[in-house]
Short mmCIF file of C-alpha atoms and ligand atoms in Angstrom, two decimals:
data_model
loop_
_atom_site.label_atom_id
_atom_site.label_comp_id
_atom_site.label_asym_id
_atom_site.label_seq_id
_atom_site.Cartn_x
_atom_site.Cartn_y
_atom_site.Cartn_z
CA MET A 1 68.36 149.18 98.82
CA ARG A 2 71.65 147.76 97.08
CA SER A 3 70.88 146.97 93.51
CA LEU A 4 73.17 144.05 92.36
CA SER A 5 71.56 143.40 89.25
CA THR A 6 73.05 143.13 85.91
CA ALA A 7 71.19 142.63 82.49
CA SER A 8 70.81 139.33 84.09
CA ALA A 9 68.36 140.63 86.68
CA PRO A 10 65.76 142.52 85.14
CA SER A 11 62.97 141.80 86.70
CA GLY A 12 62.38 141.26 90.35
CA GLY A 13 65.85 141.00 91.35
CA THR A 14 66.69 137.24 90.76
CA THR A 15 69.26 135.89 88.89
CA ILE A 16 68.15 134.66 84.96
CA PHE A 17 68.73 131.18 86.14
CA THR A 18 66.08 131.37 88.63
CA GLU A 19 63.39 133.22 86.60
CA MET A 20 63.91 131.14 83.74
CA THR A 21 63.48 127.89 85.80
CA ALA A 22 60.79 129.54 87.34
CA LEU A 23 59.48 129.78 84.03
CA ALA A 24 59.67 126.66 82.99
CA HIS A 25 57.66 124.85 86.05
CA ARG A 26 55.30 127.25 85.21
CA THR A 27 54.56 126.35 81.63
CA GLY A 28 55.71 122.63 81.83
CA ALA A 29 58.94 123.07 79.40
CA VAL A 30 61.84 120.83 79.05
CA ASN A 31 64.31 122.72 81.40
CA LEU A 32 67.38 123.75 79.28
CA GLY A 33 68.25 126.62 80.81
CA GLN A 34 69.98 126.51 84.55
CA GLY A 35 72.75 124.31 84.37
CA PHE A 36 72.36 121.38 86.68
CA PRO A 37 71.97 117.78 85.65
CA ASP A 38 68.88 115.47 85.63
CA THR A 39 70.52 112.15 87.04
CA ASP A 40 73.02 112.01 90.08
CA GLY A 41 76.56 111.82 90.56
CA PRO A 42 78.63 108.49 91.81
CA PRO A 43 76.45 105.97 93.56
CA ALA A 44 79.56 105.66 96.07
CA MET A 45 80.14 109.29 96.90
CA LEU A 46 76.10 109.52 97.21
CA GLU A 47 76.48 106.21 99.66
CA ALA A 48 79.72 108.07 101.42
CA ALA A 49 77.39 110.94 102.04
CA ARG A 50 74.40 108.53 103.93
CA ALA A 51 77.67 106.88 105.54
CA ALA A 52 79.08 109.84 107.00
CA ILE A 53 75.67 111.32 108.29
CA ALA A 54 74.97 108.06 110.04
CA ALA A 55 78.88 108.34 111.35
CA GLY A 56 77.91 111.73 113.14
CA ALA A 57 79.56 114.19 110.93
CA ASN A 58 76.93 116.66 111.13
CA GLN A 59 78.49 119.37 112.56
CA TYR A 60 80.96 122.64 111.83
CA PRO A 61 83.72 121.53 109.66
CA PRO A 62 87.08 123.08 110.38
CA LEU A 63 87.29 126.82 108.81
CA ASP A 64 89.33 125.28 106.22
CA GLY A 65 87.55 122.24 105.56
CA VAL A 66 87.68 118.87 106.66
CA PRO A 67 91.65 117.55 106.13
CA GLU A 68 90.74 114.59 104.14
CA LEU A 69 89.30 116.99 101.40
CA ARG A 70 92.16 119.15 101.72
CA THR A 71 94.40 116.46 101.41
CA ALA A 72 92.01 114.88 98.44
CA ILE A 73 92.06 118.40 96.53
CA ALA A 74 96.15 118.33 96.72
CA THR A 75 96.59 115.18 95.40
CA GLN A 76 93.95 115.75 92.46
CA ARG A 77 95.79 119.09 91.47
CA SER A 78 99.39 117.38 91.92
CA LEU A 79 98.51 114.11 90.11
CA ARG A 80 96.43 115.87 87.19
CA TYR A 81 98.19 119.48 86.84
CA GLY A 82 101.64 118.75 88.68
CA THR A 83 100.72 121.91 90.98
CA PRO A 84 101.08 121.05 94.03
CA TYR A 85 99.35 122.77 97.50
CA ASP A 86 100.05 122.59 100.93
CA PRO A 87 96.85 121.09 102.24
CA ASP A 88 97.09 123.16 105.71
CA THR A 89 98.03 126.46 104.02
CA GLU A 90 97.45 126.38 100.55
CA ILE A 91 93.95 125.17 100.35
CA MET A 92 90.47 126.02 101.91
CA VAL A 93 86.91 124.65 100.89
CA THR A 94 84.21 126.98 100.19
CA THR A 95 80.20 126.91 99.92
CA GLY A 96 80.59 126.14 96.26
CA ALA A 97 82.69 127.84 93.88
CA THR A 98 80.44 131.35 94.18
CA GLU A 99 81.32 131.71 97.77
CA ALA A 100 85.36 131.38 97.07
CA LEU A 101 84.87 133.65 93.88
CA THR A 102 82.86 136.29 96.07
CA ALA A 103 85.79 136.13 98.86
CA ALA A 104 88.63 136.39 96.61
CA LEU A 105 86.89 139.56 95.16
CA LEU A 106 86.35 141.05 98.82
CA ALA A 107 89.83 140.14 100.02
CA LEU A 108 91.90 141.16 96.97
CA CYS A 109 90.15 144.36 96.04
CA GLU A 110 90.01 148.07 97.28
CA PRO A 111 87.36 149.96 96.33
CA ASP A 112 87.70 151.38 92.48
CA ASP A 113 90.14 148.53 91.89
CA GLU A 114 89.82 146.89 88.13
CA VAL A 115 89.03 143.42 87.80
CA ILE A 116 89.18 142.33 84.14
CA VAL A 117 86.89 139.38 82.76
CA LEU A 118 86.33 138.27 79.69
CA GLU A 119 82.97 138.97 78.15
CA PRO A 120 80.56 137.33 78.52
CA TYR A 121 81.27 136.50 82.25
CA TYR A 122 79.48 133.95 84.87
CA ASP A 123 77.09 136.73 86.52
CA SER A 124 78.22 136.39 89.74
CA TYR A 125 81.36 137.99 88.85
CA ALA A 126 80.03 141.51 88.23
CA ALA A 127 77.67 140.84 91.38
CA GLY A 128 81.15 140.23 93.29
CA VAL A 129 82.82 142.99 91.99
CA ALA A 130 80.22 145.33 93.07
CA LEU A 131 80.05 144.08 96.31
CA ALA A 132 83.71 144.93 96.84
CA ARG A 133 82.73 148.28 95.51
CA ALA A 134 85.67 147.33 92.36
CA ARG A 135 85.22 148.14 88.95
CA LEU A 136 84.66 145.36 86.06
CA ARG A 137 86.74 145.99 83.03
CA THR A 138 85.67 143.77 80.47
CA VAL A 139 87.70 142.22 77.12
CA PRO A 140 85.33 140.88 74.49
CA MET A 141 85.32 137.38 73.53
CA ARG A 142 83.91 137.10 69.78
CA PRO A 143 82.61 133.92 67.47
CA ASP A 144 85.85 133.12 65.15
CA SER A 145 84.73 131.09 61.33
CA THR A 146 85.06 127.85 63.42
CA GLY A 147 82.42 129.29 65.80
CA ARG A 148 84.65 129.02 68.84
CA PHE A 149 84.61 132.40 70.93
CA ARG A 150 88.38 134.07 71.44
CA PHE A 151 89.70 137.18 72.77
CA ASP A 152 92.48 139.21 71.22
CA PRO A 153 95.18 139.53 73.33
CA ALA A 154 95.67 143.26 72.21
CA ASP A 155 92.24 143.62 73.87
CA LEU A 156 93.78 142.35 76.87
CA SER A 157 96.62 144.67 76.57
CA ALA A 158 94.49 147.88 76.44
CA ALA A 159 92.45 146.95 79.35
CA ILE A 160 95.30 147.19 81.92
CA THR A 161 95.16 150.63 83.71
CA PRO A 162 97.34 151.54 86.60
CA ARG A 163 94.07 150.25 88.71
CA SER A 164 94.48 147.00 87.25
CA ARG A 165 94.10 144.65 90.52
CA LEU A 166 93.23 141.18 89.15
CA VAL A 167 92.41 139.39 86.55
CA LEU A 168 89.54 136.65 86.74
CA VAL A 169 89.09 134.04 84.22
CA ASN A 170 86.86 131.35 83.51
CA SER A 171 87.99 128.02 81.12
CA PRO A 172 85.88 126.10 80.57
CA HIS A 173 84.06 129.16 79.56
CA ASN A 174 80.50 129.55 80.87
CA PRO A 175 78.35 130.61 78.11
CA THR A 176 80.79 129.98 74.80
CA GLY A 177 82.18 126.53 75.79
CA THR A 178 85.69 127.59 74.99
CA VAL A 179 88.51 126.23 76.41
CA LEU A 180 91.57 128.66 76.52
CA SER A 181 94.70 127.37 74.67
CA LEU A 182 97.96 127.19 75.99
CA GLN A 183 98.79 130.38 74.02
CA GLU A 184 95.42 132.25 75.22
CA LEU A 185 96.76 131.54 78.59
CA ALA A 186 100.20 132.25 77.77
CA ALA A 187 98.52 135.98 76.58
CA ILE A 188 97.08 136.45 80.22
CA ALA A 189 100.17 135.10 82.12
CA ASP A 190 102.00 137.83 80.47
CA CYS A 191 99.95 140.65 81.08
CA CYS A 192 99.75 139.56 85.09
CA HIS A 193 103.15 139.52 85.09
CA ARG A 194 104.03 143.31 83.18
CA ALA A 195 100.86 144.40 85.25
CA ASP A 196 101.65 142.71 87.81
CA LEU A 197 98.07 141.47 88.25
CA ILE A 198 96.82 138.56 90.82
CA ALA A 199 94.98 136.18 88.83
CA VAL A 200 91.69 133.93 90.37
CA THR A 201 90.60 131.44 88.08
CA ASP A 202 87.03 129.65 87.74
CA GLU A 203 87.60 126.25 86.54
CA VAL A 204 84.71 124.38 88.22
CA TYR A 205 84.17 122.76 84.21
CA GLU A 206 88.00 121.14 84.43
CA TYR A 207 87.32 117.91 83.67
CA LEU A 208 84.28 118.62 81.27
CA THR A 209 85.87 118.92 77.87
CA TYR A 210 85.30 117.38 74.54
CA ASP A 211 87.20 116.02 71.05
CA GLY A 212 90.01 115.65 72.59
CA VAL A 213 90.76 119.30 73.93
CA THR A 214 92.34 119.37 77.32
CA HIS A 215 91.73 122.00 80.35
CA ILE A 216 95.07 123.75 81.27
CA PRO A 217 95.10 125.50 84.66
CA LEU A 218 96.37 129.13 84.26
CA ALA A 219 98.31 128.39 87.86
CA SER A 220 100.68 125.88 85.82
CA LEU A 221 101.88 128.15 83.57
CA PRO A 222 105.51 129.42 84.54
CA GLY A 223 105.46 131.78 87.45
CA MET A 224 101.88 132.06 87.83
CA ARG A 225 101.33 129.81 90.75
CA ASP A 226 102.42 132.15 93.05
CA ARG A 227 100.24 135.23 91.88
CA THR A 228 96.85 132.65 91.33
CA LEU A 229 93.92 131.69 93.10
CA THR A 230 92.54 128.47 91.54
CA ILE A 231 88.83 127.91 92.24
CA SER A 232 86.58 124.68 91.52
CA SER A 233 83.96 122.73 93.02
CA ALA A 234 82.26 119.24 92.94
CA GLY A 235 79.06 120.53 91.61
CA LYS A 236 79.81 120.28 88.16
CA THR A 237 82.43 117.20 88.30
CA PHE A 238 80.31 114.60 90.49
CA SER A 239 76.85 115.95 89.16
CA ALA A 240 76.27 117.33 92.34
CA THR A 241 75.23 120.91 92.02
CA GLY A 242 73.28 121.22 95.40
CA TRP A 243 75.79 119.94 97.72
CA LYS A 244 77.66 123.50 97.42
CA VAL A 245 80.83 121.88 98.10
CA GLY A 246 83.85 124.02 96.19
CA TRP A 247 87.66 124.92 96.86
CA VAL A 248 90.18 127.58 96.60
CA CYS A 249 94.23 126.77 96.04
CA GLY A 250 96.68 129.26 96.07
CA PRO A 251 99.70 130.71 97.78
CA ALA A 252 99.60 130.93 101.65
CA ARG A 253 99.70 134.64 101.90
CA LEU A 254 96.04 135.12 98.94
CA ILE A 255 94.38 132.16 100.74
CA LYS A 256 95.24 133.85 104.43
CA ALA A 257 93.32 137.30 102.83
CA VAL A 258 90.60 134.98 101.72
CA ARG A 259 90.12 133.00 104.62
CA GLN A 260 89.77 136.18 106.35
CA VAL A 261 86.62 137.04 104.46
CA LYS A 262 85.22 133.85 104.34
CA GLN A 263 84.99 133.15 107.97
CA TYR A 264 82.01 135.81 108.23
CA LEU A 265 80.10 134.47 104.86
CA THR A 266 79.30 131.20 105.60
CA PHE A 267 82.48 130.08 108.26
CA ALA A 268 81.94 126.38 107.05
CA SER A 269 79.70 124.09 105.91
CA GLY A 270 78.14 120.96 104.28
CA THR A 271 80.68 118.48 106.98
CA ALA A 272 78.83 114.72 105.39
CA PHE A 273 79.29 116.35 101.77
CA GLN A 274 83.08 117.12 102.58
CA HIS A 275 83.95 113.82 103.47
CA ALA A 276 81.83 111.92 100.45
CA VAL A 277 83.63 114.60 97.98
CA ALA A 278 86.72 113.75 99.34
CA LEU A 279 86.25 110.10 98.50
CA ALA A 280 84.89 110.88 95.47
CA LEU A 281 88.16 112.91 94.21
CA ARG A 282 90.49 109.73 95.31
CA THR A 283 88.46 106.56 93.54
CA GLN A 284 85.97 108.09 91.36
CA GLN A 285 87.80 109.57 88.30
CA HIS A 286 86.72 106.93 85.63
CA TRP A 287 83.02 107.94 86.73
CA VAL A 288 84.28 111.63 85.63
CA ALA A 289 85.75 110.27 82.57
CA ASP A 290 82.21 108.20 81.80
CA LEU A 291 80.60 111.63 82.52
CA ALA A 292 82.48 113.08 79.92
CA ARG A 293 82.01 110.97 77.44
CA GLN A 294 78.21 110.93 77.33
CA LEU A 295 78.25 114.57 77.59
CA GLN A 296 79.82 114.80 74.62
CA THR A 297 77.19 112.60 72.90
CA ARG A 298 74.55 114.83 74.17
CA ARG A 299 76.07 118.24 72.66
CA ASN A 300 76.40 116.38 69.53
CA GLN A 301 72.78 115.52 69.99
CA LEU A 302 71.52 118.83 70.88
CA ARG A 303 73.98 120.66 67.87
CA ALA A 304 71.60 118.46 65.81
CA SER A 305 68.44 119.47 67.15
CA LEU A 306 69.12 123.35 67.39
CA THR A 307 70.22 122.61 63.65
CA ALA A 308 67.23 120.94 62.45
CA ALA A 309 65.41 123.89 64.20
CA GLY A 310 66.78 126.06 62.26
CA LEU A 311 69.20 128.19 64.82
CA SER A 312 72.76 128.33 64.40
CA PRO A 313 74.92 126.58 66.91
CA PHE A 314 78.18 127.76 68.04
CA ALA A 315 81.56 125.54 68.69
CA CYS A 316 81.54 124.32 72.33
CA GLN A 317 84.75 122.77 73.51
CA GLY A 318 83.87 122.06 77.11
CA THR A 319 81.15 122.66 79.83
CA TYR A 320 77.37 121.96 79.92
CA PHE A 321 76.39 124.60 77.62
CA LEU A 322 75.88 125.30 73.59
CA GLN A 323 75.22 128.57 72.26
CA ALA A 324 73.04 129.63 69.24
CA ASP A 325 72.12 131.96 67.08
CA ILE A 326 68.59 133.23 66.73
CA ARG A 327 69.06 135.32 63.58
CA PRO A 328 68.51 132.27 61.14
CA LEU A 329 64.97 132.39 62.32
CA GLY A 330 64.42 136.36 61.14
CA LEU A 331 64.70 137.30 65.30
CA THR A 332 67.77 139.20 67.08
CA ASP A 333 66.55 139.58 70.90
CA GLY A 334 67.25 136.83 72.89
CA PHE A 335 65.53 137.84 75.96
CA ARG A 336 62.33 138.12 74.36
CA PHE A 337 62.98 134.97 72.67
CA CYS A 338 63.31 132.92 75.95
CA ARG A 339 60.84 134.76 77.63
CA SER A 340 58.63 133.16 74.88
CA LEU A 341 60.08 129.62 74.38
CA PRO A 342 58.62 128.01 77.07
CA GLY A 343 55.25 128.75 76.58
CA GLN A 344 55.42 128.91 73.01
CA VAL A 345 57.34 125.86 72.54
CA GLY A 346 57.81 124.27 75.43
CA VAL A 347 61.63 124.57 75.96
CA ALA A 348 63.32 126.57 78.28
CA ALA A 349 66.76 128.87 77.03
CA ILE A 350 68.91 131.17 78.84
CA PRO A 351 69.76 134.38 77.23
CA SER A 352 73.13 135.37 76.57
CA ALA A 353 72.84 138.77 77.12
CA ALA A 354 72.54 138.04 80.69
CA PHE A 355 76.51 137.24 80.98
CA TYR A 356 76.80 140.61 79.02
CA ARG A 357 77.84 144.29 80.88
CA ASP A 358 76.10 146.15 77.67
CA PRO A 359 73.10 143.21 76.72
CA GLU A 360 73.18 144.67 73.19
CA ALA A 361 76.50 142.58 72.53
CA GLY A 362 75.08 139.50 73.26
CA LEU A 363 71.60 139.81 72.32
CA PRO A 364 70.92 137.75 69.34
CA PHE A 365 72.49 134.39 71.21
CA ILE A 366 70.85 131.97 73.55
CA ARG A 367 72.64 129.12 75.56
CA PHE A 368 71.53 125.56 76.17
CA ALA A 369 72.43 122.62 78.60
CA PHE A 370 72.78 119.66 77.62
CA CYS A 371 73.09 117.77 81.09
CA LYS A 372 70.42 116.17 80.68
CA ARG A 373 68.79 112.30 80.00
CA PRO A 374 69.23 111.44 76.09
CA GLU A 375 65.16 111.24 76.57
CA VAL A 376 65.32 114.68 77.69
CA LEU A 377 67.14 116.24 74.65
CA ASP A 378 65.02 114.04 72.29
CA GLU A 379 61.85 115.56 73.68
CA ALA A 380 63.42 119.17 73.68
CA ALA A 381 64.57 118.29 70.04
CA ARG A 382 60.57 117.27 69.23
CA ARG A 383 59.03 120.38 70.54
CA LEU A 384 61.78 122.54 68.76
CA THR A 385 60.95 121.67 65.28
CA SER A 386 57.77 123.40 65.82
CA LEU A 387 60.17 126.70 65.26
CA ARG A 388 60.84 125.58 61.39
CA SER A 389 56.95 125.74 61.07
CA THR A 390 55.60 128.37 63.28
CA PRO A 391 58.45 130.73 64.28
CA CYS A 392 58.38 131.45 68.13
CA GLN A 393 56.83 135.28 68.38
CA GLU A 394 58.86 137.61 70.90
CA VAL A 395 56.88 138.76 73.62
CA GLU A 396 58.06 141.94 76.07
N1 PMP B 401 81.36 129.30 87.56
C1 PMP B 401 80.78 129.57 86.68
C2 PMP B 401 81.04 128.96 85.40
C3 PMP B 401 79.29 128.59 86.76
O1 PMP B 401 78.67 128.11 85.59
C4 PMP B 401 78.69 128.01 87.93
C5 PMP B 401 77.94 127.44 88.16
N2 PMP B 401 77.95 126.12 88.72
C6 PMP B 401 79.39 128.58 89.26
C7 PMP B 401 80.62 129.10 89.20
C8 PMP B 401 79.24 128.12 90.64
O2 PMP B 401 79.19 127.38 91.18
P1 PMP B 401 79.03 126.29 92.33
O3 PMP B 401 78.11 126.11 92.30
O4 PMP B 401 80.53 125.42 93.04
O5 PMP B 401 78.92 127.67 93.44
N1 LIG B 402 76.13 127.77 87.03
C1 LIG B 402 74.74 127.36 86.29
C2 LIG B 402 74.24 127.96 85.10
O1 LIG B 402 75.13 128.44 84.46
C3 LIG B 402 73.86 128.45 87.08
C4 LIG B 402 73.81 128.61 88.93
C5 LIG B 402 72.90 129.70 89.60
O2 LIG B 402 71.40 129.13 89.33
N2 LIG B 402 72.69 130.22 89.94
O3 LIG B 402 73.44 127.98 84.51
#
């Protein structure tokens, strides 16, 4: 059988998110592992989904997605970032960002082509690269003196070889919370121009940035629109991770290549949800802005709790996630720590090593999700204080 396991799937072939959510259920732990909100998205969007079902939007949508949603995505990209796309030829709705990412890799990579990613990276990237029989080249991100993870542009340049095909960029970045700056994006764009690379960007946390930091799409940099596939999703923006409505925007020739693969993955999905997301994109921007403000407060709440528990949190400019270093507790193995934490302390987290090709590189880091109600974060904080008195034993 084909194995797609990375460090994230060491046991039983499931992802680390599935493993930790199952462990949280078994132990009754507060689940700050898998990144999903515990409250619903905008009521108007939920009502629009119900209304669409009642109105009979229950059969296949068009392969590219319902026109109403493609038009709403085009308007959003144009108004927010100044990057216009033709809804008929340059936008495709997908089954979550995950399908868009995998279809893009399958469509654009030949066997042994190299895909450059910043490490740590979201687990589906390595699986998508493996499915395409391509190769992953990693560029390390490391924490600076402020706790912000960053890459060295020299490492990026050094990762380019004659087999480089595309660079896959995630910003805001899971799990580090880094939002790439204009300067960092310009370094990536420069490499794309020099080595004639395609860029694929994962922008699923595009709205979830904090402290006045703004998200800049790589496609908005000079000359990049025509070599970039931009991927996003309604899951995080509208707190509807289970709806799996995603999309990909880009020049018609790249979208055409992705379409050919996507039609044989799912063909299409979620007609009623697509209508509801179209409405949300058009009318619920105020709701999303409010969500980002609330998440900033919750990040601060979680950061204070982790510090109080004796952990050392890193910086977080965006996403749902805050990483922490467990070494101040005298521990070094995040995998073992995260497998012990639910049973011993009653909180679930994700070992960041699952986001590394070489797990050693991220071993002492763990990731907490703060997209939870304040009272849930309070309960987690209360439980985590026991780490100070009885440090968690790492179990196998
Ligand atoms: N990319 C990143 C960085 C993610 O954290 C996630 C998880 N939502 C995804 C992609 C997958 O998005 P979707 O649920 O829309 O498939
Ligand atoms: N994106 C979610 C996270 O990073 C996980 C989604 C999944 O379970 N595949 O936590």
